[in-house]
Short mmCIF file of C-alpha atoms in Angstrom, two decimals:
data_model
loop_
_atom_site.label_atom_id
_atom_site.label_comp_id
_atom_site.label_asym_id
_atom_site.label_seq_id
_atom_site.Cartn_x
_atom_site.Cartn_y
_atom_site.Cartn_z
CA GLU A 27 -3.10 21.61 4.06
CA VAL A 28 -3.95 20.19 0.83
CA VAL A 29 -6.86 17.54 1.15
CA MET A 30 -6.44 15.03 -1.59
CA THR A 31 -9.88 13.25 -2.13
CA GLN A 32 -9.74 10.02 -4.34
CA SER A 33 -12.52 8.19 -5.61
CA PRO A 34 -14.20 5.74 -5.77
CA ALA A 35 -12.88 4.31 -2.75
CA THR A 36 -13.14 0.53 -4.26
CA LEU A 37 -13.51 -0.32 -7.69
CA SER A 38 -14.67 -4.06 -8.69
CA VAL A 39 -13.14 -4.96 -12.20
CA SER A 40 -12.31 -7.79 -14.44
CA PRO A 41 -9.04 -8.30 -16.46
CA GLY A 42 -9.07 -6.62 -19.78
CA GLU A 43 -11.41 -3.78 -18.80
CA ARG A 44 -10.38 0.15 -18.83
CA VAL A 45 -10.04 1.63 -15.22
CA ASP A 46 -10.16 5.45 -14.57
CA LEU A 47 -9.31 6.41 -11.04
CA PHE A 48 -9.85 9.89 -9.81
CA CYS A 49 -8.06 12.16 -7.58
CA ARG A 50 -9.09 15.94 -6.33
CA ALA A 51 -7.07 18.45 -4.70
CA SER A 52 -8.55 20.96 -2.19
CA GLN A 53 -6.98 23.64 -3.77
CA ASN A 54 -4.44 24.10 -6.77
CA VAL A 55 -1.42 21.73 -6.83
CA ASN A 56 -0.57 22.79 -10.57
CA SER A 57 0.88 19.59 -12.19
CA TYR A 58 2.82 18.26 -9.09
CA LEU A 59 0.88 15.12 -8.67
CA ALA A 60 2.09 11.71 -8.53
CA TRP A 61 0.47 8.24 -8.59
CA TYR A 62 1.56 5.18 -6.70
CA GLN A 63 0.71 1.28 -6.80
CA GLN A 64 0.84 -0.66 -3.73
CA LYS A 65 0.14 -4.41 -3.52
CA PRO A 66 -0.25 -6.26 -0.09
CA GLY A 67 3.02 -6.65 1.65
CA GLN A 68 5.04 -4.43 -0.67
CA SER A 69 6.33 -1.00 -0.74
CA PRO A 70 4.39 1.34 -3.02
CA ARG A 71 6.02 2.06 -6.46
CA LEU A 72 5.78 5.22 -8.40
CA LEU A 73 3.70 5.01 -11.38
CA ILE A 74 3.44 8.64 -12.71
CA TYR A 75 4.89 12.09 -11.56
CA GLY A 76 4.17 15.56 -13.00
CA ALA A 77 0.58 14.34 -13.47
CA SER A 78 1.10 12.57 -16.62
CA THR A 79 4.93 11.40 -16.99
CA ARG A 80 5.23 7.66 -16.43
CA ALA A 81 7.76 6.80 -14.07
CA THR A 82 10.76 4.38 -15.42
CA GLY A 83 9.67 0.84 -16.22
CA ILE A 84 6.08 1.41 -16.10
CA PRO A 85 4.10 -0.07 -18.97
CA ALA A 86 2.27 2.16 -21.42
CA ARG A 87 -1.01 0.73 -20.21
CA PHE A 88 -0.66 3.40 -17.22
CA SER A 89 -1.46 6.99 -18.13
CA GLY A 90 -2.32 10.18 -16.24
CA GLY A 91 -3.91 13.45 -16.63
CA GLY A 92 -5.32 16.38 -15.68
CA SER A 93 -3.84 19.65 -13.85
CA GLY A 94 -4.93 22.15 -11.16
CA ILE A 95 -7.48 20.21 -8.65
CA GLU A 96 -8.53 17.26 -10.89
CA PHE A 97 -6.63 14.23 -11.64
CA ILE A 98 -7.02 11.16 -13.13
CA LEU A 99 -5.24 7.55 -13.44
CA THR A 100 -6.11 5.53 -16.43
CA ILE A 101 -5.21 1.78 -16.54
CA SER A 102 -6.12 0.96 -20.34
CA SER A 103 -6.47 -2.84 -19.99
CA LEU A 104 -6.37 -4.07 -16.47
CA GLN A 105 -4.08 -7.07 -16.34
CA PRO A 106 -3.70 -9.64 -13.23
CA GLU A 107 -0.93 -7.84 -11.57
CA ASP A 108 -2.57 -4.60 -11.55
CA PHE A 109 -5.18 -5.52 -8.70
CA ALA A 110 -3.76 -3.16 -5.85
CA VAL A 111 -4.44 0.01 -4.13
CA TYR A 112 -3.57 3.00 -5.74
CA TYR A 113 -2.59 6.51 -4.29
CA CYS A 114 -2.28 10.12 -5.25
CA HIS A 115 0.12 12.25 -3.57
CA HIS A 116 0.78 16.09 -4.33
CA TYR A 117 4.17 17.76 -4.01
CA ASN A 118 3.45 21.39 -4.63
CA LYS A 119 3.99 22.76 -1.21
CA TRP A 120 4.17 21.76 2.51
CA PRO A 121 2.88 19.68 3.73
CA ARG A 122 2.78 16.97 1.36
CA THR A 123 -0.05 14.88 1.41
CA PHE A 124 -1.53 11.37 0.15
CA GLY A 125 -5.08 10.57 -0.87
CA GLN A 126 -6.63 7.82 0.84
CA GLY A 127 -6.39 5.65 -1.68
CA THR A 128 -8.53 3.49 -4.35
CA LYS A 129 -8.63 -0.40 -4.21
CA VAL A 130 -8.76 -2.29 -7.18
CA GLU A 131 -10.31 -5.45 -6.88
CA VAL A 132 -11.71 -8.56 -8.72
CA LYS A 133 -15.06 -8.35 -9.64
CA GLU B 18 21.16 -0.56 -7.75
CA VAL B 19 19.43 2.26 -5.65
CA GLN B 20 18.81 0.40 -2.24
CA LEU B 21 17.41 1.83 1.22
CA VAL B 22 17.31 -0.57 4.28
CA GLU B 23 15.46 0.86 7.34
CA SER B 24 16.03 -0.33 10.88
CA GLY B 25 15.26 0.34 14.30
CA GLY B 26 11.70 -0.50 14.47
CA ALA B 27 10.31 -1.90 17.98
CA LEU B 28 7.50 -2.19 20.36
CA VAL B 29 7.70 0.94 22.72
CA GLN B 30 5.45 2.25 25.79
CA PRO B 31 3.70 5.68 24.91
CA GLY B 32 5.89 8.63 26.06
CA GLU B 33 9.15 6.81 24.95
CA SER B 34 11.47 7.37 22.52
CA LEU B 35 12.84 5.35 19.28
CA ARG B 36 15.54 6.21 16.58
CA LEU B 37 14.92 4.64 13.10
CA SER B 38 17.62 4.68 10.60
CA CYS B 39 17.88 4.04 6.88
CA VAL B 40 21.09 3.34 5.00
CA THR B 41 21.46 3.71 1.35
CA SER B 42 23.41 2.72 -1.49
CA GLY B 43 23.42 2.92 -5.49
CA PHE B 44 23.22 6.46 -5.83
CA THR B 45 24.73 10.02 -4.61
CA PHE B 46 22.72 10.25 -1.37
CA SER B 47 23.70 14.15 -1.06
CA ASN B 48 22.12 14.81 -4.34
CA TYR B 49 18.46 14.01 -3.22
CA TRP B 50 15.85 15.25 -0.67
CA MET B 51 15.13 12.11 1.82
CA THR B 52 11.61 11.69 2.93
CA TRP B 53 9.80 9.56 6.05
CA VAL B 54 6.35 8.05 5.05
CA ARG B 55 4.70 5.92 7.48
CA GLN B 56 1.61 3.59 6.83
CA ALA B 57 -0.58 2.47 9.94
CA PRO B 58 -1.65 -1.10 10.11
CA GLY B 59 -4.57 -1.43 7.20
CA LYS B 60 -4.69 2.23 6.46
CA GLY B 61 -3.12 4.50 3.78
CA LEU B 62 0.07 6.43 3.35
CA GLU B 63 1.00 9.45 5.39
CA TRP B 64 3.82 11.83 4.62
CA VAL B 65 5.71 12.35 7.91
CA ALA B 66 8.95 14.49 7.21
CA ASN B 67 11.49 15.64 4.57
CA ILE B 68 14.95 16.83 4.28
CA LYS B 69 17.18 18.67 1.93
CA GLY B 70 19.98 17.06 0.34
CA ASP B 71 22.50 19.50 2.20
CA GLY B 72 20.31 19.30 5.50
CA SER B 73 19.21 22.78 5.50
CA GLU B 74 15.57 22.50 5.21
CA LYS B 75 13.27 20.14 7.27
CA TYR B 76 9.52 19.80 7.05
CA TYR B 77 7.06 18.04 9.20
CA MET B 78 3.59 16.90 9.24
CA ASP B 79 1.70 18.75 11.79
CA SER B 80 1.26 15.99 14.42
CA VAL B 81 4.75 15.16 14.66
CA LYS B 82 6.10 18.59 14.75
CA GLY B 83 8.25 19.10 18.29
CA ARG B 84 8.45 15.27 18.61
CA PHE B 85 10.15 13.84 15.74
CA ILE B 86 13.47 15.24 14.10
CA VAL B 87 14.81 14.12 10.85
CA SER B 88 18.57 14.02 10.17
CA ARG B 89 21.23 12.79 7.71
CA ASP B 90 25.04 11.73 7.41
CA ASN B 91 25.91 12.43 3.96
CA ALA B 92 29.15 11.08 4.46
CA LYS B 93 27.43 7.73 5.81
CA ASN B 94 24.84 8.08 2.98
CA SER B 95 22.11 7.53 6.00
CA LEU B 96 19.07 9.22 7.14
CA SER B 97 17.58 8.96 10.37
CA LEU B 98 14.22 9.73 12.39
CA GLN B 99 14.33 10.62 16.23
CA MET B 100 10.93 9.88 17.54
CA ASN B 101 10.16 11.22 20.89
CA ASN B 102 7.20 11.37 23.42
CA LEU B 103 5.95 8.32 21.00
CA ARG B 104 2.09 8.05 20.83
CA VAL B 105 -0.35 4.93 20.12
CA GLU B 106 -1.31 6.75 17.04
CA ASP B 107 2.20 6.94 15.78
CA THR B 108 2.14 3.12 15.57
CA ALA B 109 2.87 2.34 11.70
CA VAL B 110 5.38 0.68 9.23
CA TYR B 111 7.70 3.65 8.63
CA PHE B 112 9.45 3.85 5.20
CA CYS B 113 12.43 5.81 4.17
CA VAL B 114 11.80 7.16 0.80
CA ARG B 115 14.12 9.09 -1.88
CA ASP B 116 12.39 12.15 -3.58
CA SER B 117 13.30 12.98 -6.90
CA TRP B 118 11.53 16.49 -6.75
CA GLY B 119 14.09 19.06 -7.90
CA ARG B 120 16.57 16.88 -9.53
CA TYR B 121 15.95 18.09 -12.94
CA TYR B 122 13.34 20.07 -14.75
CA GLY B 123 9.81 18.54 -14.23
CA SER B 124 11.22 15.73 -11.78
CA GLY B 125 9.17 14.69 -8.64
CA GLY B 126 7.66 11.89 -6.89
CA PHE B 127 8.83 9.06 -4.31
CA ASP B 128 10.81 7.29 -6.53
CA TYR B 129 12.38 4.56 -4.14
CA TRP B 130 11.15 2.97 -1.02
CA GLY B 131 12.68 0.94 1.47
CA GLN B 132 10.92 -2.02 2.83
CA GLY B 133 9.88 -0.33 6.02
CA THR B 134 10.13 -0.80 9.85
CA LEU B 135 7.60 -1.25 12.14
CA VAL B 136 6.97 0.90 15.19
CA THR B 137 4.43 -0.34 17.65
CA VAL B 138 3.52 2.15 20.34
CA SER B 139 1.53 0.46 23.21
CA SER B 140 0.99 -0.10 26.87
#
């Protein structure tokens, strides 16, 4: 099983700041990596797939990068609606696994 | 508009069974892998099971193998999860999810999610 490790667990930031979230896989997952955003009481929303492709309707301030075992999700200028928990997820092989999540909270 | 609506969540005792259902609309159901993802209260996301569009392939997380069965009825655009011998640790919101993997070159990720249905296993 591929273990996905996200860092940091919590990030305290102010609106307008740049945010970098990290995800590391325990083995090579190529570019079969997705990122999701989940707000309290809501279902997750797909942000990025293929490590770097924005999903339909996702603002350009969200970008993804990396391949192999190291990945990054960048929010170029954090908006008030971006405070949420972010998860990475690989789909390179079975079983699929998620990271434990990074909570982006108000500083 | 793509819609996924789960039902069937309930409070059950350990060892009991429960069947979750998901009715979908707005897309050609048989063209997509479908997924169940769960989330324990206050915890992260956990992939549970996947089933191929024609139902010919199924995959499960280790802790539910032999207890859960994923199935689909393409004529009714519906997905099901039969959960047997439930354990306290199966308590979670269960999401029905569309998997875009394999639809076209480079596609992937869980692109549409239902609102979830709560399963509580407690004595």
